[in-house]
PDB file of C-alpha atoms in Angstrom:
ATOM      1  CA  MET D   1       0.000   0.000   0.000  1.00 86.00           C
ATOM      2  CA  TYR D   2       2.730   2.491   0.946  1.00 96.00           C
ATOM      3  CA  THR D   3       6.125   3.109  -0.643  1.00 97.00           C
ATOM      4  CA  HIS D   4       7.511   5.943   1.534  1.00 98.00           C
ATOM      5  CA  LEU D   5       7.149   6.142   5.311  1.00 98.00           C
ATOM      6  CA  PHE D   6       7.745   9.475   7.088  1.00 98.00           C
ATOM      7  CA  PHE D   7       8.175   8.949  10.837  1.00 98.00           C
ATOM      8  CA  ASP D   8       7.957  11.580  13.546  1.00 97.00           C
ATOM      9  CA  LEU D   9      10.603  11.245  16.280  1.00 97.00           C
ATOM     10  CA  ASP D  10       9.396  12.256  19.764  1.00 94.00           C
ATOM     11  CA  GLY D  11       6.551  10.026  20.899  1.00 94.00           C
ATOM     12  CA  THR D  12       6.759   7.863  17.792  1.00 97.00           C
ATOM     13  CA  LEU D  13      10.231   6.315  17.626  1.00 98.00           C
ATOM     14  CA  ILE D  14      11.597   7.418  21.015  1.00 97.00           C
ATOM     15  CA  ASP D  15      10.324   8.389  24.448  1.00 95.00           C
ATOM     16  CA  SER D  16      12.102  11.725  24.867  1.00 93.00           C
ATOM     17  CA  LYS D  17       9.870  13.084  27.606  1.00 92.00           C
ATOM     18  CA  PRO D  18      12.521  13.103  30.383  1.00 93.00           C
ATOM     19  CA  GLY D  19      14.954  15.236  28.386  1.00 94.00           C
ATOM     20  CA  ILE D  20      12.316  17.609  27.065  1.00 92.00           C
ATOM     21  CA  PHE D  21      10.696  18.129  30.464  1.00 92.00           C
ATOM     22  CA  ARG D  22      14.019  18.709  32.173  1.00 93.00           C
ATOM     23  CA  SER D  23      14.966  21.243  29.504  1.00 94.00           C
ATOM     24  CA  VAL D  24      11.637  23.085  29.838  1.00 93.00           C
ATOM     25  CA  LEU D  25      11.880  23.201  33.638  1.00 93.00           C
ATOM     26  CA  HIS D  26      15.460  24.488  33.403  1.00 95.00           C
ATOM     27  CA  THR D  27      14.282  27.200  31.008  1.00 95.00           C
ATOM     28  CA  LEU D  28      11.472  28.311  33.304  1.00 94.00           C
ATOM     29  CA  MET D  29      13.830  28.402  36.285  1.00 94.00           C
ATOM     30  CA  GLU D  30      16.358  30.523  34.365  1.00 96.00           C
ATOM     31  CA  MET D  31      13.586  32.936  33.371  1.00 95.00           C
ATOM     32  CA  GLY D  32      12.186  33.148  36.904  1.00 94.00           C
ATOM     33  CA  ILE D  33       8.866  31.610  35.924  1.00 91.00           C
ATOM     34  CA  PRO D  34       7.084  29.200  38.330  1.00 89.00           C
ATOM     35  CA  ALA D  35       7.017  25.622  37.087  1.00 85.00           C
ATOM     36  CA  PRO D  36       3.670  23.842  36.586  1.00 82.00           C
ATOM     37  CA  CYS D  37       2.398  21.939  39.600  1.00 74.00           C
ATOM     38  CA  SER D  38       2.495  18.672  37.649  1.00 79.00           C
ATOM     39  CA  GLU D  39       4.863  17.570  34.909  1.00 77.00           C
ATOM     40  CA  GLU D  40       1.851  16.137  33.096  1.00 78.00           C
ATOM     41  CA  GLU D  41       0.820  19.713  32.377  1.00 83.00           C
ATOM     42  CA  LEU D  42       3.835  19.858  30.077  1.00 86.00           C
ATOM     43  CA  ASN D  43       2.637  16.999  27.842  1.00 84.00           C
ATOM     44  CA  PRO D  44       1.161  19.381  25.224  1.00 81.00           C
ATOM     45  CA  PHE D  45       4.652  20.901  24.907  1.00 83.00           C
ATOM     46  CA  ILE D  46       5.945  17.780  23.174  1.00 83.00           C
ATOM     47  CA  GLY D  47       5.450  17.628  19.440  1.00 77.00           C
ATOM     48  CA  PRO D  48       4.667  21.084  18.050  1.00 80.00           C
ATOM     49  CA  PRO D  49       7.500  23.454  17.024  1.00 82.00           C
ATOM     50  CA  LEU D  50       9.453  24.704  20.050  1.00 86.00           C
ATOM     51  CA  ARG D  51       8.613  28.394  19.774  1.00 90.00           C
ATOM     52  CA  GLN D  52       4.937  27.580  19.210  1.00 89.00           C
ATOM     53  CA  SER D  53       4.874  25.436  22.356  1.00 90.00           C
ATOM     54  CA  PHE D  54       6.305  28.254  24.486  1.00 92.00           C
ATOM     55  CA  LYS D  55       3.697  30.669  23.125  1.00 92.00           C
ATOM     56  CA  THR D  56       0.750  28.295  23.427  1.00 90.00           C
ATOM     57  CA  LEU D  57       1.509  26.755  26.809  1.00 88.00           C
ATOM     58  CA  PHE D  58       2.961  29.772  28.619  1.00 90.00           C
ATOM     59  CA  GLY D  59       1.540  32.711  26.651  1.00 91.00           C
ATOM     60  CA  PHE D  60       4.984  34.026  25.696  1.00 94.00           C
ATOM     61  CA  SER D  61       5.360  36.889  23.234  1.00 95.00           C
ATOM     62  CA  ASP D  62       7.498  36.380  20.131  1.00 94.00           C
ATOM     63  CA  HIS D  63      10.461  38.008  21.872  1.00 95.00           C
ATOM     64  CA  LYS D  64      10.057  35.996  25.058  1.00 95.00           C
ATOM     65  CA  ALA D  65       9.637  32.775  23.074  1.00 94.00           C
ATOM     66  CA  GLU D  66      12.944  33.478  21.321  1.00 94.00           C
ATOM     67  CA  GLU D  67      14.652  34.037  24.672  1.00 95.00           C
ATOM     68  CA  ALA D  68      13.176  30.826  26.064  1.00 95.00           C
ATOM     69  CA  THR D  69      14.157  28.867  22.961  1.00 93.00           C
ATOM     70  CA  ALA D  70      17.777  29.980  23.261  1.00 94.00           C
ATOM     71  CA  ILE D  71      17.943  28.894  26.915  1.00 96.00           C
ATOM     72  CA  TYR D  72      16.174  25.617  26.142  1.00 94.00           C
ATOM     73  CA  ARG D  73      18.448  24.728  23.235  1.00 92.00           C
ATOM     74  CA  GLU D  74      21.625  25.416  25.219  1.00 94.00           C
ATOM     75  CA  PHE D  75      20.545  23.020  27.972  1.00 95.00           C
ATOM     76  CA  TYR D  76      18.946  20.507  25.599  1.00 92.00           C
ATOM     77  CA  GLY D  77      22.044  20.285  23.414  1.00 91.00           C
ATOM     78  CA  ARG D  78      24.248  19.798  26.454  1.00 93.00           C
ATOM     79  CA  GLU D  79      22.120  17.401  28.482  1.00 94.00           C
ATOM     80  CA  GLY D  80      18.451  17.014  27.557  1.00 93.00           C
ATOM     81  CA  MET D  81      18.897  15.398  24.158  1.00 93.00           C
ATOM     82  CA  ASN D  82      20.657  12.430  25.740  1.00 95.00           C
ATOM     83  CA  LEU D  83      17.731  11.587  28.020  1.00 95.00           C
ATOM     84  CA  PHE D  84      15.580   9.294  25.905  1.00 96.00           C
ATOM     85  CA  THR D  85      14.754   5.646  25.336  1.00 97.00           C
ATOM     86  CA  VAL D  86      13.796   3.900  22.112  1.00 98.00           C
ATOM     87  CA  TYR D  87      10.314   2.398  22.282  1.00 98.00           C
ATOM     88  CA  PRO D  88      10.487  -1.410  22.511  1.00 97.00           C
ATOM     89  CA  GLY D  89       9.959  -3.003  19.108  1.00 97.00           C
ATOM     90  CA  ILE D  90      10.887   0.060  17.051  1.00 98.00           C
ATOM     91  CA  PRO D  91      14.306  -1.113  15.786  1.00 98.00           C
ATOM     92  CA  GLY D  92      12.882  -4.457  14.705  1.00 97.00           C
ATOM     93  CA  ALA D  93       9.908  -2.814  13.013  1.00 97.00           C
ATOM     94  CA  LEU D  94      12.095  -0.387  11.061  1.00 98.00           C
ATOM     95  CA  GLU D  95      14.438  -3.176  10.032  1.00 98.00           C
ATOM     96  CA  LYS D  96      11.510  -5.253   8.764  1.00 97.00           C
ATOM     97  CA  LEU D  97       9.979  -2.329   6.854  1.00 97.00           C
ATOM     98  CA  VAL D  98      13.285  -1.506   5.160  1.00 97.00           C
ATOM     99  CA  SER D  99      13.869  -5.178   4.308  1.00 97.00           C
ATOM    100  CA  MET D 100      10.491  -5.151   2.543  1.00 96.00           C
ATOM    101  CA  GLY D 101      11.739  -2.419   0.228  1.00 96.00           C
ATOM    102  CA  LEU D 102       9.999   0.540   1.826  1.00 97.00           C
ATOM    103  CA  SER D 103      11.693   3.938   2.036  1.00 98.00           C
ATOM    104  CA  VAL D 104      11.873   5.184   5.634  1.00 98.00           C
ATOM    105  CA  SER D 105      12.611   8.816   6.553  1.00 98.00           C
ATOM    106  CA  LEU D 106      12.490  10.926   9.695  1.00 98.00           C
ATOM    107  CA  VAL D 107      10.334  14.071   9.558  1.00 97.00           C
ATOM    108  CA  THR D 108      10.454  15.981  12.849  1.00 95.00           C
ATOM    109  CA  SER D 109       9.893  19.528  14.082  1.00 90.00           C
ATOM    110  CA  LYS D 110      12.987  19.069  16.240  1.00 90.00           C
ATOM    111  CA  ALA D 111      16.085  20.885  14.993  1.00 89.00           C
ATOM    112  CA  GLY D 112      17.807  18.707  12.425  1.00 92.00           C
ATOM    113  CA  ILE D 113      21.206  18.930  14.114  1.00 92.00           C
ATOM    114  CA  TYR D 114      19.733  17.360  17.255  1.00 93.00           C
ATOM    115  CA  ALA D 115      17.555  14.833  15.428  1.00 94.00           C
ATOM    116  CA  SER D 116      20.512  13.455  13.475  1.00 96.00           C
ATOM    117  CA  LYS D 117      22.569  13.001  16.644  1.00 95.00           C
ATOM    118  CA  ILE D 118      19.678  11.354  18.489  1.00 96.00           C
ATOM    119  CA  VAL D 119      18.888   8.742  15.821  1.00 97.00           C
ATOM    120  CA  GLU D 120      22.607   7.991  15.524  1.00 97.00           C
ATOM    121  CA  LYS D 121      22.907   7.444  19.289  1.00 96.00           C
ATOM    122  CA  ALA D 122      19.671   5.430  19.270  1.00 97.00           C
ATOM    123  CA  GLY D 123      21.029   3.107  16.578  1.00 97.00           C
ATOM    124  CA  LEU D 124      18.207   4.008  14.187  1.00 98.00           C
ATOM    125  CA  SER D 125      20.092   6.038  11.576  1.00 97.00           C
ATOM    126  CA  ARG D 126      20.963   2.931   9.553  1.00 97.00           C
ATOM    127  CA  PHE D 127      17.281   2.463   8.748  1.00 98.00           C
ATOM    128  CA  LEU D 128      16.670   6.061   7.623  1.00 98.00           C
ATOM    129  CA  GLU D 129      17.035   7.205   4.052  1.00 97.00           C
ATOM    130  CA  MET D 130      16.679  10.839   5.113  1.00 97.00           C
ATOM    131  CA  VAL D 131      16.487  12.976   8.261  1.00 97.00           C
ATOM    132  CA  SER D 132      14.395  16.147   7.923  1.00 96.00           C
ATOM    133  CA  GLY D 133      14.223  18.622  10.806  1.00 94.00           C
ATOM    134  CA  CYS D 134      13.826  22.340  11.292  1.00 90.00           C
ATOM    135  CA  GLU D 135      16.633  24.872  11.077  1.00 89.00           C
ATOM    136  CA  ILE D 136      18.105  26.040  14.368  1.00 83.00           C
ATOM    137  CA  ASN D 137      16.436  29.452  13.860  1.00 81.00           C
ATOM    138  CA  GLY D 138      13.011  27.803  13.625  1.00 73.00           C
ATOM    139  CA  ASN D 139      12.652  27.900   9.856  1.00 84.00           C
ATOM    140  CA  ARG D 140      10.912  24.869   8.370  1.00 87.00           C
ATOM    141  CA  SER D 141       9.433  23.806  11.718  1.00 81.00           C
ATOM    142  CA  ASP D 142       5.831  23.493  10.507  1.00 91.00           C
ATOM    143  CA  LYS D 143       5.036  19.855   9.773  1.00 95.00           C
ATOM    144  CA  ALA D 144       3.499  20.570   6.367  1.00 96.00           C
ATOM    145  CA  GLU D 145       6.641  22.497   5.388  1.00 96.00           C
ATOM    146  CA  LEU D 146       8.804  19.625   6.581  1.00 97.00           C
ATOM    147  CA  ILE D 147       6.800  17.086   4.607  1.00 97.00           C
ATOM    148  CA  THR D 148       7.007  19.218   1.455  1.00 97.00           C
ATOM    149  CA  TYR D 149      10.755  19.646   1.978  1.00 97.00           C
ATOM    150  CA  THR D 150      11.194  15.873   2.371  1.00 97.00           C
ATOM    151  CA  LEU D 151       9.145  15.143  -0.746  1.00 98.00           C
ATOM    152  CA  GLN D 152      11.307  17.564  -2.721  1.00 97.00           C
ATOM    153  CA  LYS D 153      14.519  16.032  -1.381  1.00 97.00           C
ATOM    154  CA  HIS D 154      13.252  12.613  -2.428  1.00 97.00           C
ATOM    155  CA  GLY D 155      12.250  13.999  -5.810  1.00 97.00           C
ATOM    156  CA  ILE D 156       8.711  12.640  -5.523  1.00 97.00           C
ATOM    157  CA  LEU D 157       5.231  14.130  -5.762  1.00 97.00           C
ATOM    158  CA  PRO D 158       2.620  13.937  -2.971  1.00 97.00           C
ATOM    159  CA  GLY D 159       0.410  10.883  -3.090  1.00 97.00           C
ATOM    160  CA  LYS D 160      -1.516   8.484  -0.919  1.00 97.00           C
ATOM    161  CA  GLU D 161       1.281   5.921  -1.219  1.00 97.00           C
ATOM    162  CA  ILE D 162       3.318   8.192   1.077  1.00 98.00           C
ATOM    163  CA  ILE D 163       2.356   8.246   4.759  1.00 98.00           C
ATOM    164  CA  MET D 164       3.248  10.428   7.736  1.00 98.00           C
ATOM    165  CA  ILE D 165       3.309   8.519  11.036  1.00 98.00           C
ATOM    166  CA  GLY D 166       3.157  10.511  14.271  1.00 97.00           C
ATOM    167  CA  ASP D 167       1.600  10.845  17.700  1.00 96.00           C
ATOM    168  CA  ARG D 168       0.197  14.387  17.635  1.00 94.00           C
ATOM    169  CA  TYR D 169      -2.461  16.325  15.742  1.00 94.00           C
ATOM    170  CA  HIS D 170       0.039  18.389  13.750  1.00 94.00           C
ATOM    171  CA  ASP D 171       1.501  15.240  12.171  1.00 97.00           C
ATOM    172  CA  ILE D 172      -1.900  14.276  10.779  1.00 97.00           C
ATOM    173  CA  ARG D 173      -2.835  17.818   9.760  1.00 97.00           C
ATOM    174  CA  GLY D 174       0.504  18.278   8.025  1.00 97.00           C
ATOM    175  CA  ALA D 175      -0.062  15.097   6.041  1.00 98.00           C
ATOM    176  CA  LYS D 176      -3.530  16.182   4.945  1.00 98.00           C
ATOM    177  CA  LEU D 177      -2.350  19.648   3.928  1.00 98.00           C
ATOM    178  CA  THR D 178       0.335  18.163   1.708  1.00 98.00           C
ATOM    179  CA  GLY D 179      -1.815  15.467   0.122  1.00 98.00           C
ATOM    180  CA  ILE D 180      -0.281  12.352   1.660  1.00 98.00           C
ATOM    181  CA  SER D 181      -1.690   9.649   3.924  1.00 98.00           C
ATOM    182  CA  SER D 182      -1.536   9.837   7.712  1.00 98.00           C
ATOM    183  CA  ALA D 183      -1.223   7.458  10.652  1.00 98.00           C
ATOM    184  CA  GLY D 184      -1.652   8.285  14.317  1.00 98.00           C
ATOM    185  CA  VAL D 185       0.103   6.195  16.965  1.00 98.00           C
ATOM    186  CA  LEU D 186      -1.527   5.748  20.369  1.00 97.00           C
ATOM    187  CA  TYR D 187       1.571   4.932  22.412  1.00 96.00           C
ATOM    188  CA  GLY D 188       3.069   8.440  22.228  1.00 94.00           C
ATOM    189  CA  TYR D 189       2.098  11.743  23.831  1.00 91.00           C
ATOM    190  CA  GLY D 190      -1.162  12.473  22.041  1.00 90.00           C
ATOM    191  CA  SER D 191      -4.377  11.056  23.490  1.00 92.00           C
ATOM    192  CA  ARG D 192      -6.671   8.709  21.613  1.00 95.00           C
ATOM    193  CA  GLY D 193      -9.211  11.534  21.480  1.00 96.00           C
ATOM    194  CA  GLU D 194      -6.693  13.907  19.897  1.00 95.00           C
ATOM    195  CA  ILE D 195      -5.726  11.341  17.264  1.00 96.00           C
ATOM    196  CA  GLU D 196      -9.266  10.196  16.452  1.00 97.00           C
ATOM    197  CA  ALA D 197     -10.478  13.798  16.114  1.00 97.00           C
ATOM    198  CA  GLU D 198      -8.063  14.264  13.194  1.00 97.00           C
ATOM    199  CA  ASN D 199      -9.447  11.206  11.369  1.00 97.00           C
ATOM    200  CA  PRO D 200      -6.147   9.704  10.175  1.00 98.00           C
ATOM    201  CA  ASP D 201      -6.027   6.975   7.546  1.00 97.00           C
ATOM    202  CA  LEU D 202      -4.582   4.557  10.092  1.00 97.00           C
ATOM    203  CA  ILE D 203      -4.491   4.283  13.875  1.00 97.00           C
ATOM    204  CA  ILE D 204      -1.581   2.259  15.250  1.00 98.00           C
ATOM    205  CA  PRO D 205      -2.059   1.157  18.875  1.00 97.00           C
ATOM    206  CA  SER D 206       1.481  -0.104  19.537  1.00 96.00           C
ATOM    207  CA  PRO D 207       4.940  -0.463  17.954  1.00 96.00           C
ATOM    208  CA  ALA D 208       4.264  -4.189  17.608  1.00 95.00           C
ATOM    209  CA  GLU D 209       1.512  -3.403  15.092  1.00 96.00           C
ATOM    210  CA  LEU D 210       3.489  -0.972  12.926  1.00 97.00           C
ATOM    211  CA  VAL D 211       4.633  -3.469  10.334  1.00 96.00           C
ATOM    212  CA  ASP D 212       1.308  -5.278   9.915  1.00 96.00           C
ATOM    213  CA  LEU D 213      -0.762  -2.104   9.643  1.00 96.00           C
ATOM    214  CA  LEU D 214       1.633  -0.202   7.374  1.00 96.00           C
ATOM    215  CA  THR D 215       2.052  -3.110   4.976  1.00 94.00           C
ATOM    216  CA  GLY D 216      -1.559  -4.224   4.956  1.00 85.00           C
ATOM    217  CA  ILE D 217      -0.711  -7.656   6.322  1.00 58.00           C
ATOM    218  CA  ALA D 218      -3.366  -7.267   9.016  1.00 42.00           C
ATOM    219  CA  GLU D 219      -6.113  -6.464   6.576  1.00 40.00           C
TER     220      GLU D 219
END
């Protein structure tokens, strides 16, 4: 059914919550802003572009979001990016998908310089034909822009044989805006309600079901 698979990173291939949360809390402390009472209140922070998350979750102005992003990136690049685990079953699933002749790429709103280092450390880079992330200044952080950029780098046109797989609403919306298929995973940071509200082409409950659902074996 699909020829090209575009995977999100955070909440889809890796559990990066510890590093992201620690980086956000460090940023708030440096800026003299009280931290949320519960870390769970930071869940919406994971997924969307960094500057957008600071504006949406904390009501920051453009200027303040830039200041926060600079503090966040300094800490994240030094410490936070190393605090992650690969979801069980992901390496095996990617290996199987690649062995079946499918093209696998990473399409993430995370800065590309961090994303490349993370997938290398995670042992996943050998499965990826391409790594697409945003620029360090925030350019190309919108998921639709990233998908379009990845399509152009591949030299292919949008089509339903290409699918974006992610755990948040912006992954599915980005896919629809660019004319490709979409899959929402339920084991990441987005709730079932968030995923179902976007009406993706596929819903993937667990990493163990990635291969069957993406290749149509389960149908």
